[in-house]
PDB file of C-alpha atoms in Angstrom:
ATOM      1  CA  MET A 297      15.340 -42.087 -23.186  1.00 75.00           C
ATOM      2  CA  GLU A 298      12.814 -43.810 -20.987  1.00 88.00           C
ATOM      3  CA  VAL A 299      14.092 -44.861 -17.562  1.00 91.00           C
ATOM      4  CA  PHE A 300      13.897 -48.639 -17.363  1.00 89.00           C
ATOM      5  CA  HIS A 301      15.392 -49.385 -13.945  1.00 91.00           C
ATOM      6  CA  LEU A 302      16.781 -47.621 -10.849  1.00 93.00           C
ATOM      7  CA  SER A 303      19.250 -48.815  -8.248  1.00 95.00           C
ATOM      8  CA  ALA A 304      20.455 -46.702  -5.324  1.00 93.00           C
ATOM      9  CA  CYS A 305      23.327 -47.051  -2.865  1.00 92.00           C
ATOM     10  CA  PRO A 306      24.645 -44.596  -0.237  1.00 90.00           C
ATOM     11  CA  ASP A 307      26.846 -42.631  -2.658  1.00 92.00           C
ATOM     12  CA  ALA A 308      25.263 -43.128  -6.086  1.00 94.00           C
ATOM     13  CA  LEU A 309      22.070 -43.612  -8.063  1.00 95.00           C
ATOM     14  CA  TRP A 310      22.299 -45.837 -11.150  1.00 96.00           C
ATOM     15  CA  VAL A 311      19.725 -45.459 -13.919  1.00 96.00           C
ATOM     16  CA  LEU A 312      19.324 -47.986 -16.710  1.00 96.00           C
ATOM     17  CA  ASP A 313      17.436 -46.676 -19.754  1.00 94.00           C
ATOM     18  CA  SER A 314      15.437 -48.537 -22.386  1.00 90.00           C
ATOM     19  CA  GLN A 315      18.476 -48.712 -24.682  1.00 89.00           C
ATOM     20  CA  GLY A 316      20.641 -50.426 -22.074  1.00 91.00           C
ATOM     21  CA  ARG A 317      22.719 -47.346 -21.255  1.00 93.00           C
ATOM     22  CA  VAL A 318      23.688 -46.556 -17.652  1.00 95.00           C
ATOM     23  CA  SER A 319      23.825 -43.077 -16.114  1.00 95.00           C
ATOM     24  CA  ILE A 320      25.227 -42.489 -12.627  1.00 95.00           C
ATOM     25  CA  ARG A 321      24.328 -39.669 -10.261  1.00 94.00           C
ATOM     26  CA  THR A 322      26.840 -39.155  -7.448  1.00 93.00           C
ATOM     27  CA  LEU A 323      25.221 -38.544  -4.041  1.00 93.00           C
ATOM     28  CA  SER A 324      26.574 -37.209  -0.758  1.00 91.00           C
ATOM     29  CA  PRO A 325      25.209 -36.369   2.718  1.00 91.00           C
ATOM     30  CA  SER A 326      25.449 -32.651   1.915  1.00 93.00           C
ATOM     31  CA  CYS A 327      23.685 -33.116  -1.437  1.00 91.00           C
ATOM     32  CA  PRO A 328      21.480 -36.244  -1.235  1.00 91.00           C
ATOM     33  CA  SER A 329      19.797 -35.507  -4.583  1.00 92.00           C
ATOM     34  CA  GLY A 330      23.104 -35.199  -6.443  1.00 91.00           C
ATOM     35  CA  LEU A 331      24.202 -32.540  -8.918  1.00 88.00           C
ATOM     36  CA  SER A 332      24.622 -34.136 -12.350  1.00 91.00           C
ATOM     37  CA  TRP A 333      24.479 -37.336 -14.382  1.00 93.00           C
ATOM     38  CA  THR A 334      27.499 -39.163 -15.836  1.00 92.00           C
ATOM     39  CA  LEU A 335      27.057 -41.638 -18.687  1.00 93.00           C
ATOM     40  CA  LEU A 336      28.926 -44.846 -17.852  1.00 92.00           C
ATOM     41  CA  ASP A 337      31.308 -46.149 -20.496  1.00 89.00           C
ATOM     42  CA  LEU A 338      30.093 -49.668 -21.357  1.00 91.00           C
ATOM     43  CA  SER A 339      32.366 -50.167 -24.373  1.00 89.00           C
ATOM     44  CA  GLN A 340      34.043 -53.117 -22.647  1.00 89.00           C
ATOM     45  CA  LEU A 341      30.776 -55.064 -22.996  1.00 91.00           C
ATOM     46  CA  GLY A 342      30.566 -54.550 -26.766  1.00 90.00           C
ATOM     47  CA  SER A 343      27.071 -55.006 -28.194  1.00 91.00           C
ATOM     48  CA  VAL A 344      25.668 -56.347 -24.912  1.00 91.00           C
ATOM     49  CA  ARG A 345      22.476 -54.617 -23.741  1.00 93.00           C
ATOM     50  CA  LEU A 346      21.955 -54.594 -19.994  1.00 95.00           C
ATOM     51  CA  VAL A 347      18.433 -55.251 -18.690  1.00 95.00           C
ATOM     52  CA  SER A 348      19.059 -55.175 -14.925  1.00 96.00           C
ATOM     53  CA  VAL A 349      21.574 -53.517 -12.582  1.00 96.00           C
ATOM     54  CA  SER A 350      21.864 -53.628  -8.801  1.00 97.00           C
ATOM     55  CA  CYS A 351      24.231 -51.641  -6.558  1.00 95.00           C
ATOM     56  CA  GLY A 352      25.590 -52.690  -3.197  1.00 94.00           C
ATOM     57  CA  ARG A 353      27.854 -50.655  -0.970  1.00 93.00           C
ATOM     58  CA  GLN A 354      30.940 -51.351  -3.093  1.00 91.00           C
ATOM     59  CA  ASN A 355      29.942 -53.756  -5.848  1.00 94.00           C
ATOM     60  CA  VAL A 356      27.545 -53.663  -8.793  1.00 95.00           C
ATOM     61  CA  TRP A 357      25.859 -56.619 -10.508  1.00 97.00           C
ATOM     62  CA  ALA A 358      24.119 -56.662 -13.889  1.00 96.00           C
ATOM     63  CA  VAL A 359      22.281 -58.977 -16.274  1.00 97.00           C
ATOM     64  CA  ASP A 360      22.153 -58.606 -20.055  1.00 95.00           C
ATOM     65  CA  GLY A 361      19.433 -59.480 -22.546  1.00 94.00           C
ATOM     66  CA  ARG A 362      20.811 -63.002 -22.994  1.00 94.00           C
ATOM     67  CA  GLY A 363      20.840 -63.818 -19.275  1.00 96.00           C
ATOM     68  CA  ASN A 364      24.574 -63.342 -18.744  1.00 96.00           C
ATOM     69  CA  VAL A 365      25.712 -61.966 -15.384  1.00 97.00           C
ATOM     70  CA  TYR A 366      28.362 -59.292 -14.804  1.00 96.00           C
ATOM     71  CA  PHE A 367      30.175 -58.037 -11.710  1.00 96.00           C
ATOM     72  CA  ARG A 368      31.909 -54.686 -11.191  1.00 92.00           C
ATOM     73  CA  VAL A 369      33.820 -53.226  -8.249  1.00 90.00           C
ATOM     74  CA  GLY A 370      32.942 -49.596  -7.545  1.00 88.00           C
ATOM     75  CA  THR A 371      29.680 -47.653  -7.718  1.00 91.00           C
ATOM     76  CA  GLN A 372      31.214 -44.434  -9.044  1.00 88.00           C
ATOM     77  CA  PRO A 373      32.174 -43.465 -12.606  1.00 84.00           C
ATOM     78  CA  LEU A 374      35.933 -43.113 -12.748  1.00 74.00           C
ATOM     79  CA  ASN A 375      37.942 -40.044 -13.632  1.00 54.00           C
ATOM     80  CA  PRO A 376      38.838 -40.219 -17.381  1.00 52.00           C
ATOM     81  CA  SER A 377      42.547 -40.271 -16.493  1.00 51.00           C
ATOM     82  CA  MET A 378      42.111 -43.528 -14.579  1.00 55.00           C
ATOM     83  CA  MET A 379      41.744 -47.030 -15.950  1.00 59.00           C
ATOM     84  CA  LEU A 380      38.244 -48.168 -16.794  1.00 56.00           C
ATOM     85  CA  PRO A 381      37.079 -50.688 -14.167  1.00 62.00           C
ATOM     86  CA  ALA A 382      36.624 -54.127 -15.622  1.00 82.00           C
ATOM     87  CA  TRP A 383      33.298 -55.898 -15.740  1.00 91.00           C
ATOM     88  CA  ILE A 384      33.804 -59.560 -14.854  1.00 93.00           C
ATOM     89  CA  GLN A 385      31.439 -62.022 -16.536  1.00 94.00           C
ATOM     90  CA  ILE A 386      30.042 -64.596 -14.112  1.00 94.00           C
ATOM     91  CA  ASP A 387      28.775 -67.971 -15.265  1.00 93.00           C
ATOM     92  CA  PRO A 388      24.953 -67.965 -15.126  1.00 92.00           C
ATOM     93  CA  PRO A 389      23.138 -70.903 -13.562  1.00 93.00           C
ATOM     94  CA  ALA A 390      22.710 -74.028 -15.682  1.00 91.00           C
ATOM     95  CA  GLN A 391      19.117 -73.942 -16.941  1.00 91.00           C
ATOM     96  CA  PRO A 392      16.977 -75.541 -19.666  1.00 92.00           C
ATOM     97  CA  ILE A 393      16.991 -74.106 -23.180  1.00 93.00           C
ATOM     98  CA  GLY A 394      14.911 -70.936 -23.318  1.00 93.00           C
ATOM     99  CA  VAL A 395      15.232 -70.211 -19.596  1.00 95.00           C
ATOM    100  CA  GLN A 396      17.542 -67.379 -18.556  1.00 96.00           C
ATOM    101  CA  LEU A 397      18.044 -64.766 -15.859  1.00 97.00           C
ATOM    102  CA  VAL A 398      16.206 -61.465 -16.308  1.00 97.00           C
ATOM    103  CA  SER A 399      17.082 -59.571 -13.116  1.00 96.00           C
ATOM    104  CA  VAL A 400      19.546 -59.594 -10.264  1.00 97.00           C
ATOM    105  CA  GLN A 401      19.437 -57.983  -6.802  1.00 97.00           C
ATOM    106  CA  THR A 402      22.263 -57.479  -4.337  1.00 97.00           C
ATOM    107  CA  SER A 403      21.888 -56.496  -0.701  1.00 95.00           C
ATOM    108  CA  PRO A 404      23.038 -53.032   0.450  1.00 95.00           C
ATOM    109  CA  ASN A 405      26.000 -54.584   2.293  1.00 94.00           C
ATOM    110  CA  ASP A 406      27.105 -56.832  -0.642  1.00 95.00           C
ATOM    111  CA  ARG A 407      26.505 -59.993   1.433  1.00 94.00           C
ATOM    112  CA  LEU A 408      23.549 -61.403  -0.540  1.00 96.00           C
ATOM    113  CA  LEU A 409      22.806 -61.836  -4.226  1.00 97.00           C
ATOM    114  CA  TRP A 410      19.491 -63.156  -5.551  1.00 97.00           C
ATOM    115  CA  ALA A 411      18.175 -63.418  -9.102  1.00 97.00           C
ATOM    116  CA  LEU A 412      15.020 -64.113 -11.123  1.00 97.00           C
ATOM    117  CA  ASP A 413      14.653 -66.005 -14.389  1.00 96.00           C
ATOM    118  CA  ASN A 414      12.041 -65.560 -17.117  1.00 96.00           C
ATOM    119  CA  ARG A 415       9.817 -68.245 -15.560  1.00 96.00           C
ATOM    120  CA  GLY A 416       9.600 -66.410 -12.224  1.00 96.00           C
ATOM    121  CA  SER A 417      11.902 -68.859 -10.471  1.00 96.00           C
ATOM    122  CA  VAL A 418      14.234 -67.579  -7.754  1.00 97.00           C
ATOM    123  CA  LEU A 419      17.958 -68.297  -7.420  1.00 97.00           C
ATOM    124  CA  VAL A 420      20.583 -67.290  -4.861  1.00 97.00           C
ATOM    125  CA  ARG A 421      24.339 -66.904  -5.288  1.00 97.00           C
ATOM    126  CA  THR A 422      26.257 -68.948  -2.733  1.00 96.00           C
ATOM    127  CA  GLY A 423      29.790 -68.497  -1.438  1.00 94.00           C
ATOM    128  CA  LEU A 424      29.746 -64.685  -1.272  1.00 93.00           C
ATOM    129  CA  GLY A 425      32.263 -63.195   1.148  1.00 90.00           C
ATOM    130  CA  ASP A 426      35.053 -60.693   1.586  1.00 87.00           C
ATOM    131  CA  GLU A 427      37.568 -63.080   0.035  1.00 90.00           C
ATOM    132  CA  MET A 428      35.176 -64.207  -2.719  1.00 92.00           C
ATOM    133  CA  PRO A 429      32.927 -61.243  -3.612  1.00 93.00           C
ATOM    134  CA  VAL A 430      31.695 -62.966  -6.795  1.00 94.00           C
ATOM    135  CA  GLY A 431      30.555 -66.111  -4.979  1.00 94.00           C
ATOM    136  CA  THR A 432      30.985 -69.690  -6.105  1.00 94.00           C
ATOM    137  CA  ASP A 433      27.691 -71.174  -7.350  1.00 96.00           C
ATOM    138  CA  TRP A 434      23.946 -70.739  -7.883  1.00 97.00           C
ATOM    139  CA  GLU A 435      21.205 -72.444  -5.858  1.00 96.00           C
ATOM    140  CA  ALA A 436      17.510 -72.622  -6.722  1.00 96.00           C
ATOM    141  CA  VAL A 437      15.076 -71.379  -4.050  1.00 96.00           C
ATOM    142  CA  PRO A 438      11.768 -73.249  -4.441  1.00 94.00           C
ATOM    143  CA  GLY A 439       8.296 -72.457  -3.201  1.00 94.00           C
ATOM    144  CA  LEU A 440       7.084 -69.366  -5.078  1.00 95.00           C
ATOM    145  CA  LEU A 441       6.764 -67.845  -8.513  1.00 96.00           C
ATOM    146  CA  VAL A 442       8.040 -64.278  -8.256  1.00 97.00           C
ATOM    147  CA  SER A 443       7.733 -61.030 -10.222  1.00 96.00           C
ATOM    148  CA  GLN A 444      10.033 -58.841  -8.120  1.00 96.00           C
ATOM    149  CA  LEU A 445      12.828 -59.262  -5.579  1.00 96.00           C
ATOM    150  CA  VAL A 446      14.019 -56.705  -3.003  1.00 96.00           C
ATOM    151  CA  LEU A 447      16.809 -57.216  -0.471  1.00 97.00           C
ATOM    152  CA  SER A 448      17.659 -55.554   2.814  1.00 94.00           C
ATOM    153  CA  CYS A 449      20.907 -56.235   4.670  1.00 93.00           C
ATOM    154  CA  ARG A 450      19.333 -59.230   6.399  1.00 90.00           C
ATOM    155  CA  THR A 451      16.559 -60.740   4.353  1.00 91.00           C
ATOM    156  CA  VAL A 452      14.696 -61.049   1.052  1.00 96.00           C
ATOM    157  CA  LEU A 453      11.161 -59.948   0.174  1.00 96.00           C
ATOM    158  CA  VAL A 454       9.297 -60.798  -3.010  1.00 97.00           C
ATOM    159  CA  ARG A 455       6.196 -59.754  -4.913  1.00 97.00           C
ATOM    160  CA  CYS A 456       4.279 -62.545  -6.643  1.00 96.00           C
ATOM    161  CA  PRO A 457       2.433 -62.179  -9.985  1.00 95.00           C
ATOM    162  CA  ASN A 458      -0.902 -61.757  -8.168  1.00 94.00           C
ATOM    163  CA  GLY A 459       0.481 -58.956  -5.971  1.00 94.00           C
ATOM    164  CA  ASP A 460       1.042 -61.077  -2.856  1.00 95.00           C
ATOM    165  CA  VAL A 461       4.112 -60.278  -0.757  1.00 96.00           C
ATOM    166  CA  ALA A 462       6.304 -62.777   1.080  1.00 96.00           C
ATOM    167  CA  ARG A 463       9.445 -62.689   3.204  1.00 95.00           C
ATOM    168  CA  ARG A 464      12.209 -65.263   3.312  1.00 96.00           C
ATOM    169  CA  TYR A 465      13.152 -66.315   6.839  1.00 94.00           C
ATOM    170  CA  GLY A 466      16.411 -67.882   7.981  1.00 94.00           C
ATOM    171  CA  VAL A 467      18.679 -65.998   5.563  1.00 94.00           C
ATOM    172  CA  SER A 468      22.252 -65.639   6.832  1.00 92.00           C
ATOM    173  CA  ASP A 469      25.849 -65.695   5.595  1.00 89.00           C
ATOM    174  CA  ARG A 470      26.003 -69.420   6.305  1.00 91.00           C
ATOM    175  CA  ASN A 471      22.549 -70.082   4.863  1.00 94.00           C
ATOM    176  CA  PRO A 472      22.092 -67.563   2.007  1.00 94.00           C
ATOM    177  CA  ALA A 473      19.024 -69.383   0.665  1.00 95.00           C
ATOM    178  CA  GLY A 474      17.151 -69.187   3.977  1.00 95.00           C
ATOM    179  CA  ASP A 475      14.639 -71.711   5.271  1.00 95.00           C
ATOM    180  CA  TYR A 476      11.067 -70.798   4.331  1.00 95.00           C
ATOM    181  CA  TRP A 477       8.697 -68.188   2.871  1.00 96.00           C
ATOM    182  CA  LYS A 478       6.077 -66.415   4.964  1.00 95.00           C
ATOM    183  CA  LYS A 479       3.324 -64.345   3.393  1.00 95.00           C
ATOM    184  CA  ILE A 480       2.843 -60.716   4.461  1.00 92.00           C
ATOM    185  CA  PRO A 481      -0.784 -59.501   4.420  1.00 90.00           C
ATOM    186  CA  GLY A 482      -1.694 -57.131   1.625  1.00 89.00           C
ATOM    187  CA  SER A 483      -1.360 -56.823  -2.148  1.00 92.00           C
ATOM    188  CA  THR A 484       0.974 -54.492  -4.037  1.00 95.00           C
ATOM    189  CA  ASN A 485       2.095 -53.306  -7.456  1.00 95.00           C
ATOM    190  CA  TRP A 486       5.722 -52.611  -6.472  1.00 95.00           C
ATOM    191  CA  LEU A 487       8.071 -52.989  -3.512  1.00 95.00           C
ATOM    192  CA  THR A 488      11.203 -51.455  -2.070  1.00 95.00           C
ATOM    193  CA  VAL A 489      12.956 -52.034   1.235  1.00 94.00           C
ATOM    194  CA  THR A 490      15.523 -50.047   3.194  1.00 93.00           C
ATOM    195  CA  PRO A 491      18.777 -51.610   4.466  1.00 93.00           C
ATOM    196  CA  ASP A 492      17.143 -51.863   7.909  1.00 91.00           C
ATOM    197  CA  ASP A 493      14.078 -53.828   6.708  1.00 90.00           C
ATOM    198  CA  GLU A 494      11.610 -50.944   6.398  1.00 92.00           C
ATOM    199  CA  LEU A 495       9.243 -52.117   3.645  1.00 94.00           C
ATOM    200  CA  TRP A 496       7.497 -49.659   1.306  1.00 95.00           C
ATOM    201  CA  ALA A 497       5.002 -50.525  -1.421  1.00 95.00           C
ATOM    202  CA  VAL A 498       2.909 -49.037  -4.197  1.00 95.00           C
ATOM    203  CA  THR A 499      -0.664 -50.184  -3.665  1.00 92.00           C
ATOM    204  CA  LEU A 500      -3.018 -51.510  -6.327  1.00 91.00           C
ATOM    205  CA  ILE A 501      -4.666 -48.071  -6.631  1.00 92.00           C
ATOM    206  CA  GLY A 502      -1.352 -46.211  -6.896  1.00 92.00           C
ATOM    207  CA  GLY A 503      -0.940 -45.163  -3.273  1.00 93.00           C
ATOM    208  CA  LEU A 504       2.231 -45.371  -1.208  1.00 94.00           C
ATOM    209  CA  SER A 505       2.204 -47.476   1.934  1.00 93.00           C
ATOM    210  CA  ARG A 506       4.743 -48.460   4.580  1.00 93.00           C
ATOM    211  CA  ARG A 507       4.753 -51.719   6.497  1.00 90.00           C
ATOM    212  CA  LEU A 508       4.862 -51.144  10.245  1.00 83.00           C
ATOM    213  CA  THR A 509       6.443 -53.943  12.279  1.00 75.00           C
ATOM    214  CA  LYS A 510       8.099 -54.265  15.657  1.00 73.00           C
ATOM    215  CA  LEU A 511      10.452 -57.033  16.664  1.00 70.00           C
ATOM    216  CA  LEU A 512      10.208 -57.971  20.329  1.00 76.00           C
ATOM    217  CA  PRO A 513      13.735 -58.618  21.672  1.00 78.00           C
ATOM    218  CA  GLN A 514      14.552 -61.966  23.165  1.00 71.00           C
ATOM    219  CA  THR A 515      14.438 -61.955  26.974  1.00 67.00           C
ATOM    220  CA  LEU A 516      16.710 -64.279  28.919  1.00 60.00           C
ATOM    221  CA  GLY A 517      16.343 -65.350  32.528  1.00 56.00           C
ATOM    222  CA  ARG A 518      13.251 -65.515  34.707  1.00 54.00           C
ATOM    223  CA  PRO A 519       9.844 -64.430  33.402  1.00 53.00           C
ATOM    224  CA  SER A 520       8.986 -60.802  33.963  1.00 51.00           C
ATOM    225  CA  PRO A 521       6.009 -59.846  36.164  1.00 51.00           C
ATOM    226  CA  SER A 522       4.059 -58.841  33.059  1.00 52.00           C
ATOM    227  CA  GLY A 523       4.298 -62.260  31.464  1.00 50.00           C
ATOM    228  CA  PRO A 524       6.546 -65.109  30.345  1.00 49.00           C
ATOM    229  CA  SER A 525       9.831 -64.468  28.567  1.00 47.00           C
ATOM    230  CA  LEU A 526      10.455 -65.428  24.960  1.00 46.00           C
ATOM    231  CA  SER A 527      12.087 -68.799  24.590  1.00 46.00           C
ATOM    232  CA  GLY A 528      15.433 -69.277  22.884  1.00 47.00           C
ATOM    233  CA  ASP A 529      13.746 -70.911  19.912  1.00 50.00           C
ATOM    234  CA  ASP A 530      11.505 -67.902  19.257  1.00 50.00           C
ATOM    235  CA  ASP A 531      13.949 -65.058  18.743  1.00 58.00           C
ATOM    236  CA  GLU A 532      11.754 -63.115  16.358  1.00 65.00           C
ATOM    237  CA  TRP A 533       8.197 -61.987  17.068  1.00 63.00           C
ATOM    238  CA  GLU A 534       6.097 -59.797  14.845  1.00 62.00           C
ATOM    239  CA  LEU A 535       3.539 -57.363  16.284  1.00 58.00           C
ATOM    240  CA  ILE A 536       0.421 -57.315  14.087  1.00 59.00           C
TER     241      ILE A 536
END
């Protein structure tokens, strides 16, 4: 079957095919490409067809063809002698008739969860934490129409329908929706980002490019001989 979607985490690669089936490839430091595929038993979901999956370090999120959201603990297929892990259905956001979620993205550390609907609107799951891994509510994030979401451990990057790329600033555990969007120069056909914010993209002509940035650390105390220190309000500088 045609591969429809990929999602990778440190110890597994999840593949969603065009029929909604999920195959898992177990990874390890000694064998980073894995050895074999295991078809995940989705019988608990009945006739549901998944259209999006996203793996964090411990948890997996999914969306089906009707916009319903599911949560699962564990990125590995279980031994047949063990109990099948339960998928927990999560209430989707309240939206107008005909509007539904089409994809979901979790951060590599399970601290953030963002989603897209079929209009290109962006939503974030609030209330995520160690004691509440499924979160508590959904919040709309205005400002952009989006075709793709990617998450690092600290922030969110998006690709717009025209290929523009933007980053969400101010994202934190206390403020999961962040504060504002900032455009990144360039135009792309696809994005991915590492847990440490290294951004990679497929260019409009099919090339592979990597975004090079350097954050200048905040300097406290007296100005250095080479120039003034960064103020407390400007803790993040980008070298162009």
